[in-house]
XYZ file of C-alpha atoms in Angstrom:
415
model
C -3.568 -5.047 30.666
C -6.047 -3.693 28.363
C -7.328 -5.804 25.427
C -9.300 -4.550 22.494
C -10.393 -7.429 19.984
C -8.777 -7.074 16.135
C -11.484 -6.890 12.672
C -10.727 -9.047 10.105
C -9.463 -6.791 8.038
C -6.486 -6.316 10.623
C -5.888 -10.138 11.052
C -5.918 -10.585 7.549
C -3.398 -8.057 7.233
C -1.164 -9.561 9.774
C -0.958 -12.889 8.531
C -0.388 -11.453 4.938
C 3.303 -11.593 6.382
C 3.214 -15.206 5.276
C 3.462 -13.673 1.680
C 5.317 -10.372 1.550
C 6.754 -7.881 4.272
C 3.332 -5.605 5.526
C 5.631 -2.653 5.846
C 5.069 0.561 4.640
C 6.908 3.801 4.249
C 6.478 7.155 3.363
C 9.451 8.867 2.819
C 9.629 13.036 2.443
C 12.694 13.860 1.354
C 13.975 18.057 3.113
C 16.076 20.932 1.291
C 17.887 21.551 5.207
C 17.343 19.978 8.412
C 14.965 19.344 10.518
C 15.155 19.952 14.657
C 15.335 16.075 15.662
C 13.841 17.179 19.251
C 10.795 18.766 18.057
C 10.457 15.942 15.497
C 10.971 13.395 18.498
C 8.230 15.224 21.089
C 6.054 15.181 17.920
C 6.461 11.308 17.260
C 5.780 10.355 21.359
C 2.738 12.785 21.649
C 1.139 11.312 18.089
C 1.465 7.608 19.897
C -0.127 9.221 23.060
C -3.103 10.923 21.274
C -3.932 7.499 19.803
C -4.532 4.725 21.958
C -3.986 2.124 19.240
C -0.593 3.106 18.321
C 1.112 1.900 21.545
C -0.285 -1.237 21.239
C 0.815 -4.589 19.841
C -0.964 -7.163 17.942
C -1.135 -10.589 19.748
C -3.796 -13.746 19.883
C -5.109 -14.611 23.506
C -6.585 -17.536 23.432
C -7.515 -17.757 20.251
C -9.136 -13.790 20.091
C -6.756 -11.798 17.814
C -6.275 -8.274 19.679
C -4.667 -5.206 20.291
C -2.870 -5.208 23.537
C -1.305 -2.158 25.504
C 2.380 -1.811 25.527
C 4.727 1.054 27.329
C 7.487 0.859 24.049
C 6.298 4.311 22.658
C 9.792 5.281 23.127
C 10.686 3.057 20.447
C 8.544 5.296 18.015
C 10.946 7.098 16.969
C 15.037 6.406 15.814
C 17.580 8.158 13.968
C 19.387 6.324 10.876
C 22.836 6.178 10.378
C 24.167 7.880 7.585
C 23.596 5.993 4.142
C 21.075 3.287 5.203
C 19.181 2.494 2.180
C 15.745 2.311 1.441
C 13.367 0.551 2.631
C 14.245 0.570 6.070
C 13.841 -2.032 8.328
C 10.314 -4.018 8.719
C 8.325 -3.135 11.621
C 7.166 -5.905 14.002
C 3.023 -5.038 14.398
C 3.601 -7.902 17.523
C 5.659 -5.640 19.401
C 4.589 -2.107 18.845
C 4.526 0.532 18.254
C 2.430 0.702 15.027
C 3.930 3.863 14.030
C 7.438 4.519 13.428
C 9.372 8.083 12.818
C 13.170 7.655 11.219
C 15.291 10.587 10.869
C 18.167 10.128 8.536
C 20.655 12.966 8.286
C 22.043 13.654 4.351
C 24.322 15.697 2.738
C 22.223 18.346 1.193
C 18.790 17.324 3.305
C 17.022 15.608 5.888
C 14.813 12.313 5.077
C 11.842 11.352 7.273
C 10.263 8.301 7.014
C 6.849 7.264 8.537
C 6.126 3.785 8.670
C 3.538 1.687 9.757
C 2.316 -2.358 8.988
C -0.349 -3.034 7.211
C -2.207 -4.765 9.742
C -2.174 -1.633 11.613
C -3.711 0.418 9.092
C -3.427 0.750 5.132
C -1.767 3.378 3.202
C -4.162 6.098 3.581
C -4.398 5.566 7.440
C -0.467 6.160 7.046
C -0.841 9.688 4.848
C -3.308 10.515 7.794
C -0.234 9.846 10.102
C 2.206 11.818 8.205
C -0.542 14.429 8.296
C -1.085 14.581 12.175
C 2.790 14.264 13.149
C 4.082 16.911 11.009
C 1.069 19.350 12.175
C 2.150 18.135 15.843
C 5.701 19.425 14.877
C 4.145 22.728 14.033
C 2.862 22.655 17.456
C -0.931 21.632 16.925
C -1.752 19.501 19.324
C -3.168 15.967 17.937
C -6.966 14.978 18.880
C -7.321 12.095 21.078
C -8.824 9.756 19.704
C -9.744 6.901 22.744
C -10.303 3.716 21.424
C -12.423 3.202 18.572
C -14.221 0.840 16.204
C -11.778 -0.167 13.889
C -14.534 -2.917 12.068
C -16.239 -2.301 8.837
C -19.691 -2.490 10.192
C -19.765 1.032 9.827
C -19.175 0.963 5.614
C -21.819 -2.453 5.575
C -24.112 0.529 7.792
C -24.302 2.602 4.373
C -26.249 -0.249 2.313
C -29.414 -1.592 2.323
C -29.864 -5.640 3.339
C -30.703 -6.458 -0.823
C -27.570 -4.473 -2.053
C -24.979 -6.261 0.184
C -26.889 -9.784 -0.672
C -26.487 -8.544 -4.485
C -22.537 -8.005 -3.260
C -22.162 -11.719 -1.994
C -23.733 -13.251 -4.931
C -21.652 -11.460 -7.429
C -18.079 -11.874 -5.396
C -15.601 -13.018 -7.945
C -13.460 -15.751 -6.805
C -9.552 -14.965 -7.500
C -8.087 -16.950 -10.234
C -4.008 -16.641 -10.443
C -3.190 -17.152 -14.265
C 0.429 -16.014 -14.316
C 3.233 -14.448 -12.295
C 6.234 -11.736 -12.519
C 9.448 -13.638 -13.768
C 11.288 -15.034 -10.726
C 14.727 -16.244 -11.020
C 13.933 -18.846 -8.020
C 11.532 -19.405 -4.889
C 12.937 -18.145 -1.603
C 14.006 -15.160 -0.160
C 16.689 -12.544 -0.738
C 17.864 -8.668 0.200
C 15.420 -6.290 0.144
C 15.324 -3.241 -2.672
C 13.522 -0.083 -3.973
C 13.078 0.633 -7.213
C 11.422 3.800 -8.699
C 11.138 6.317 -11.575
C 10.060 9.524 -10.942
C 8.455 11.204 -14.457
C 7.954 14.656 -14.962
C 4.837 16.638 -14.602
C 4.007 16.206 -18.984
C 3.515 12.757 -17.880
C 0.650 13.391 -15.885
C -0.609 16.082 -18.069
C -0.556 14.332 -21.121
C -2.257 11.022 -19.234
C -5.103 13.237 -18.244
C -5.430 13.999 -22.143
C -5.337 11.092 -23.166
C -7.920 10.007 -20.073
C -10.454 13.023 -21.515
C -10.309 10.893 -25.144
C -11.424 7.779 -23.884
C -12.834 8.113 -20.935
C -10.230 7.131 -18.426
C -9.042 8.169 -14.712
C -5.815 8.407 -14.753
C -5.587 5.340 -12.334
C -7.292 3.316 -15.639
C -4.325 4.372 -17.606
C -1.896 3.512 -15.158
C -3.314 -0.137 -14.740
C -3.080 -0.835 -18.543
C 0.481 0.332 -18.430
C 1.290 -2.318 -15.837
C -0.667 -4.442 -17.360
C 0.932 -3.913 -20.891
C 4.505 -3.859 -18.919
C 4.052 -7.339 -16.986
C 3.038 -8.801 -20.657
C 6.426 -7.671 -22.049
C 8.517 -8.534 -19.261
C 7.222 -12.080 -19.829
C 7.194 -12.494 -23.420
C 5.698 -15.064 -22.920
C 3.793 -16.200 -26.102
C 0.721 -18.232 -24.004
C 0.055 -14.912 -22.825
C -1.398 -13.296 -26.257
C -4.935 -13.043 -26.401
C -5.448 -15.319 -23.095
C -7.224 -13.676 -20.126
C -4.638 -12.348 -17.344
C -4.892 -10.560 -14.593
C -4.057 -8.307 -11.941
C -5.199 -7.008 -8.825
C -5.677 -3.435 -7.795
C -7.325 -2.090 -4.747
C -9.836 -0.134 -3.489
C -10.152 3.078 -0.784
C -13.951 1.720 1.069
C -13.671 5.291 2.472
C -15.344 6.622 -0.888
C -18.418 4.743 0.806
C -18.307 7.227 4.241
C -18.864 11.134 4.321
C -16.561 11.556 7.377
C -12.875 11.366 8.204
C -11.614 8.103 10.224
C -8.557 7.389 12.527
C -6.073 5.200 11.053
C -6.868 1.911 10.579
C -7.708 -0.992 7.633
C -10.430 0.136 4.955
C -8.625 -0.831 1.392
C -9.590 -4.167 -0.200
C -8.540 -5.241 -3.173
C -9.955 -6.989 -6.573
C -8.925 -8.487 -9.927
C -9.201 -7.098 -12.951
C -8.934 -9.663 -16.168
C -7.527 -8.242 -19.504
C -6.770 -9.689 -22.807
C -3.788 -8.332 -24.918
C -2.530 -9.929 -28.540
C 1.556 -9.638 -29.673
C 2.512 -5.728 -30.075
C -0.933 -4.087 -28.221
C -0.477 -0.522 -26.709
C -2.229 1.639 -24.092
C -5.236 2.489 -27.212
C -6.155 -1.198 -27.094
C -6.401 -2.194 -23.715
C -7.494 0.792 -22.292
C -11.415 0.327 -23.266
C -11.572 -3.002 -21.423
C -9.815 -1.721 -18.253
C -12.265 1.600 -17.541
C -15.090 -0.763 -18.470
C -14.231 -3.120 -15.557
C -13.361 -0.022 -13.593
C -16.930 1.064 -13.782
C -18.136 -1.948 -13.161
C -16.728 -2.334 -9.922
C -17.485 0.676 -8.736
C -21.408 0.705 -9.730
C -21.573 -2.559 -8.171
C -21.017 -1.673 -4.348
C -17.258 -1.811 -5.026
C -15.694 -3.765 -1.717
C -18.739 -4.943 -0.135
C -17.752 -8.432 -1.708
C -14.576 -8.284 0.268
C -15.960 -7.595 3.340
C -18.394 -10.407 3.356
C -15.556 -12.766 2.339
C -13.443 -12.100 5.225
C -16.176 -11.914 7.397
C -17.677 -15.589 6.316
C -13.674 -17.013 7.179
C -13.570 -14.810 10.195
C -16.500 -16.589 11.507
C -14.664 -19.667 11.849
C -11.848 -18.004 14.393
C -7.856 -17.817 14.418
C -7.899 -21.714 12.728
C -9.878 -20.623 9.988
C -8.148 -17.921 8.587
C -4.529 -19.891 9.272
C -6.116 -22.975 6.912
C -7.339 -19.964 4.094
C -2.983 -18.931 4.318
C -2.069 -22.245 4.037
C -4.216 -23.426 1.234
C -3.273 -19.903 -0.718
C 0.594 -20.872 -0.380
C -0.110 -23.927 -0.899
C -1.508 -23.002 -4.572
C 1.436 -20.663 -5.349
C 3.682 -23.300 -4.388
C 1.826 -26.206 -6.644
C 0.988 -23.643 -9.592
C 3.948 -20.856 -9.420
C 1.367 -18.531 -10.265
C 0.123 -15.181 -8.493
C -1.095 -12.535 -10.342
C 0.843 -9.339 -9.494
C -0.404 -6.272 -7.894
C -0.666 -2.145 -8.726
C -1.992 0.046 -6.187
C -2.880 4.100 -6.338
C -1.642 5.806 -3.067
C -2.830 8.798 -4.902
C -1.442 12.095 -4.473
C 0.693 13.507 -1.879
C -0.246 17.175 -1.177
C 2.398 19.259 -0.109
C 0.026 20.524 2.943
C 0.368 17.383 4.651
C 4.240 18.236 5.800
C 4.560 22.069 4.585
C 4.863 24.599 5.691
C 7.528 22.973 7.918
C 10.466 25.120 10.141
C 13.763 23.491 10.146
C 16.457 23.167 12.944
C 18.342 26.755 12.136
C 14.631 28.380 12.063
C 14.361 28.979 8.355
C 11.406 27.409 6.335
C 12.129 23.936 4.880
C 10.491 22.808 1.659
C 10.036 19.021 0.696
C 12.748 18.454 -2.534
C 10.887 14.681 -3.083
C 7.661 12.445 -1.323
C 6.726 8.915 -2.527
C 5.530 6.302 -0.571
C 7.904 3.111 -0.250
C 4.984 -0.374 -0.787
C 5.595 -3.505 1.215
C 8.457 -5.263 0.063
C 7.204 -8.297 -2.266
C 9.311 -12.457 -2.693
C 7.798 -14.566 -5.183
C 5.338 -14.886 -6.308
C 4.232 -11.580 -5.283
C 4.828 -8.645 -6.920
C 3.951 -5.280 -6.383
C 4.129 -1.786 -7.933
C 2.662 1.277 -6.338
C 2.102 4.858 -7.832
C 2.108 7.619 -6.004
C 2.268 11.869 -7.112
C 3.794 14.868 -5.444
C 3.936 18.236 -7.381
C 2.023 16.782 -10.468
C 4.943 14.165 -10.593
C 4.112 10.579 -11.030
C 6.716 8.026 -8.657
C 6.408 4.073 -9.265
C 7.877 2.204 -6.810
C 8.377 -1.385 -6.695
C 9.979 -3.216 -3.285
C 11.277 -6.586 -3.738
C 13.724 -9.140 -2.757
C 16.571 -9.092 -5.028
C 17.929 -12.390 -5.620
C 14.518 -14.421 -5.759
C 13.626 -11.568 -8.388
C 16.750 -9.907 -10.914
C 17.505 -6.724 -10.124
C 17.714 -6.259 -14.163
C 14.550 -7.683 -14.837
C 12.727 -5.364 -12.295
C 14.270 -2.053 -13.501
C 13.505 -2.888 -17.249
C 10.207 -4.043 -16.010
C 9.892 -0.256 -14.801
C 10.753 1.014 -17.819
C 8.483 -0.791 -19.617
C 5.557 0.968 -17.954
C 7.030 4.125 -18.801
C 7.368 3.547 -22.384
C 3.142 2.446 -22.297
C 2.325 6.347 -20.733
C 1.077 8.249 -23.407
C-alpha cells in the first residue's frame, strides 16, 4: 500500500463536499461517433501514466492522503441513452480521480471528462481532456511518477517581505447576501446554460478596449448586475455586496504542471444603486481586478490554508463547521463566478471517429460543481469565440424559473 500525504489545497477541496458537489465536467459534444475501444485504451493508459489518478483520497490516522487503488477499470463507462447532464458525482474516496463517459446520441457522440475538485481544479481537468484525446490519437501520455502536488513551489517565486506583505493584507470573507432559495435542503440536480454567439464576445472586447476591461471584468459585473436583479431586493441599492471569483496561481509559474489544485479564490465588493448597468459598475470591478493582481494575487490564500492546516484533520473539520454554521445562522453566502477560459479546439481535434472519417466537435463547455443553498455558482467558459454560462444546481432548494431568468439577466447586462 503506497501512501502519499494530501496539500491543503486538496483537503480543502475535499471537505468542500460539505457545501456543494466537487464534481466537474467537461463535456465535448461530436458531429459522428467516436470508436468506444480506442476511447476506452485511451482512458486506462491516461490513469496508468499518472500515478495519482488511480488513487483514492482517505485520512490514516489523522494524515489526509492519496492511497493506491487497482479500480482504474472503473475510469471509464458508457451512458445510457438520454441521461442528462450533469452526470453522476464522482466519489474522490474511491477512485479513480478521472472519469471518461461515452454517451451515444442521435446525430453525435458526447464525451464527458470528469474529475473532483479535490483532485485537481478546472484547468488540471482541460489538461486531462488534453492528454486523453492526444492518447486517442495514439501519442503516448508522459509518465508522470509521483509528484509534489503542494504550493511551496508558487510561495518559491516570492521573496520572504512580499508573502509577509500577502498575510497582512488577506481580506477576511464577509457573506452579505445570497441567491434566492425557495428553502434549505437538498433537491435533483440540473444544468442550466446559454450559449451566445460570437458578436457577444466581440462586442465585450469593445467595450473592454473603452474602459479598460478584460473581458473576465465585464463578465463579473454582469453577474454581479444579474444577482442584484434577481433579488430585487431594495437593501441591496447602494450597500456593499459581493461575490467571489477565483484565481489560476499558475500565472505565478513559467512551466506546465500535472493536474492537481492551484486556483484560489477571492471576493470582490461592489456597490450598485436602483436601475445601474454594465457603464457603472464596471470602473469599480477592473479597479479591484488590478488590485488583486498587483498585490501577489493568491499568496493570501495560501497562507490561510496553510495557518489551519497546521492544526491537522481537527482543524480544518472545526473551520467547515463554523462556516455552515454561519450560513445556517445568517442565510447568507455570497455567490460565486468563475472563468474556465477558453476551450481551444486543439485540445480534442483533430479527432478520427469509429467509421474512420474526421470528427469535428459541434459544442464544448465545461459543466461547474453542482451548487444547494446557499451556494451558488455560475461558470463561463468559450469555444469558437462563443461564450457558454453554465450554472449547476439543485432544483427544488433553488426554482428552476428563478435560475433560468437569473441567466438571462446576465445576458441582457453584455454589451
Amino acid at each position: 500500500m503506497t501512501l502519499h500525504p494530501a496539500p491543503p489545497f486538496d483537503l480543502f477541496n475535499v471537505y468542500f463536499e460539505r457545501i456543494y458537489d466537487p464534481t466537474m465536467h467537461l463535456l465535448f459534444a461530436f458531429d459522428g461517433e467516436v470508436d468506444e475501444e480506442r476511447l476506452k485504451e485511451a482512458t486506462l493508459r491516461l490513469v496508468a501514466a499518472n500515478p495519482y489518478l488511480g488513487c483514492r483520497f482517505t485520512d490514516r490516522d489523522g494524515m489526509p492522503c492519496w492511497e493506491e487503488t487497482a479500480k482504474s477499470d472503473q475510469a471509464f463507462v458508457v451512458l445510457p441513452r438520454g441521461t442528462e447532464m450533469p452526470p453522476a458525482p464522482l466519489d474522490v474516496r474511491t477512485g479513480p480521480q478521472v472519469r471518461v463517459s461515452l454517451l451515444r446520441e442521435d446525430g453525435g457522440d458526447r464525451v464527458v471528462v470528469t474529475c473532483h475538485h479535490g483532485f485537481s481544479d478546472a484547468r488540471g481537468l482541460v489538461d486531462l481532456a488534453r492528454d486523453l484525446f492526444a492518447t486517442y490519437r495514439g501519442t503516448a501520455p508522459a509518465p508522470v511518477g509521483w509528484y509534489d502536488r503542494g504550493t511551496d513551489q508558487v510561495l518559491a517565486r516570492f521573496s520572504a517581505a512580499e508573502i509577509e506583505r500577502a498575510r497582512e493584507e488577506e481580506e477576511t470573507f464577509v457573506d452579505r447576501w445570497r441567491f434566492p432559495v425557495e428553502r434549505e435542503g437538498r433537491g435533483t440536480p440540473r444544468v442550466a446554460y446559454r450559449t451566445l454567439p460570437p458578436d457577444y464576445l466581440r462586442r465585450a472586447k469593445e467595450f473592454g478596449r473603452k474602459h479598460g476591461a478584460t473581458v473576465n471584468d465585464i463578465m463579473i459585473a454582469a453577474f454581479f448586475l444579474a444577482v442584484l436583479k434577481s433579488r430585487d431586493d431594495p437593501a441591496d441599492r447602494g450597500a456593499p455586496r459581493s461575490i467571489l471569483t477565483s484565481a489560476d496561481l499558475r500565472r505565478h509559474l513559467d512551466r506546465p504542471v500535472p493536474p492537481m489544485n492551484l486556483s484560489v479564490a477571492y471576493d470582490i465588493t461592489l456597490t450598485a444603486g436602483e436601475g445601474a448597468g454594465l457603464e457603472d459598475v464596471i470602473d469599480q470591478v477592473t479597479a479591484a481586478t488590478r488590485r488583486r493582481k498587483a498585490n501577489g494575487l493568491g499568496l493570501g490564500c495560501i497562507l490561510f490554508y496553510d495557518e489551519i492546516y497546521a492544526g491537522g484533520v481537527p482543524a480544518v473539520d472545526g473551520f467547515f463547521d463554523g462556516m455552515i454554521q454561519r450560513y445556517g445562522e445568517a442565510g447568507l453566502k455570497n455567490p460565486v463566478f468563475s472563468n474556465i477560459g477558453v476551450l481551444d479546439e486543439g485540445i480534442v481535434l483533430p479527432l478520427e471517429g469509429r467509421d474512420g472519417r474526421p470528427l469535428d466537435l459541434r459544442r464544448a463547455c465545461i459543466l461547474p460543481c453542482v451548487c444547494w443553498p446557499y451556494g451558488f455558482l455560475m461558470s463561463l467558459s468559450t469555444f469558437r469565440e462563443s461564450m457558454t454560462i453554465v450554472s449547476a444546481y439543485e432544483e427544488g432548494p433553488y426554482s428552476r424559473e428563478t435560475v433560468e431568468e437569473f441567466l438571462d439577466f446576465v445576458v441582457e447586462y453584455l454589451p
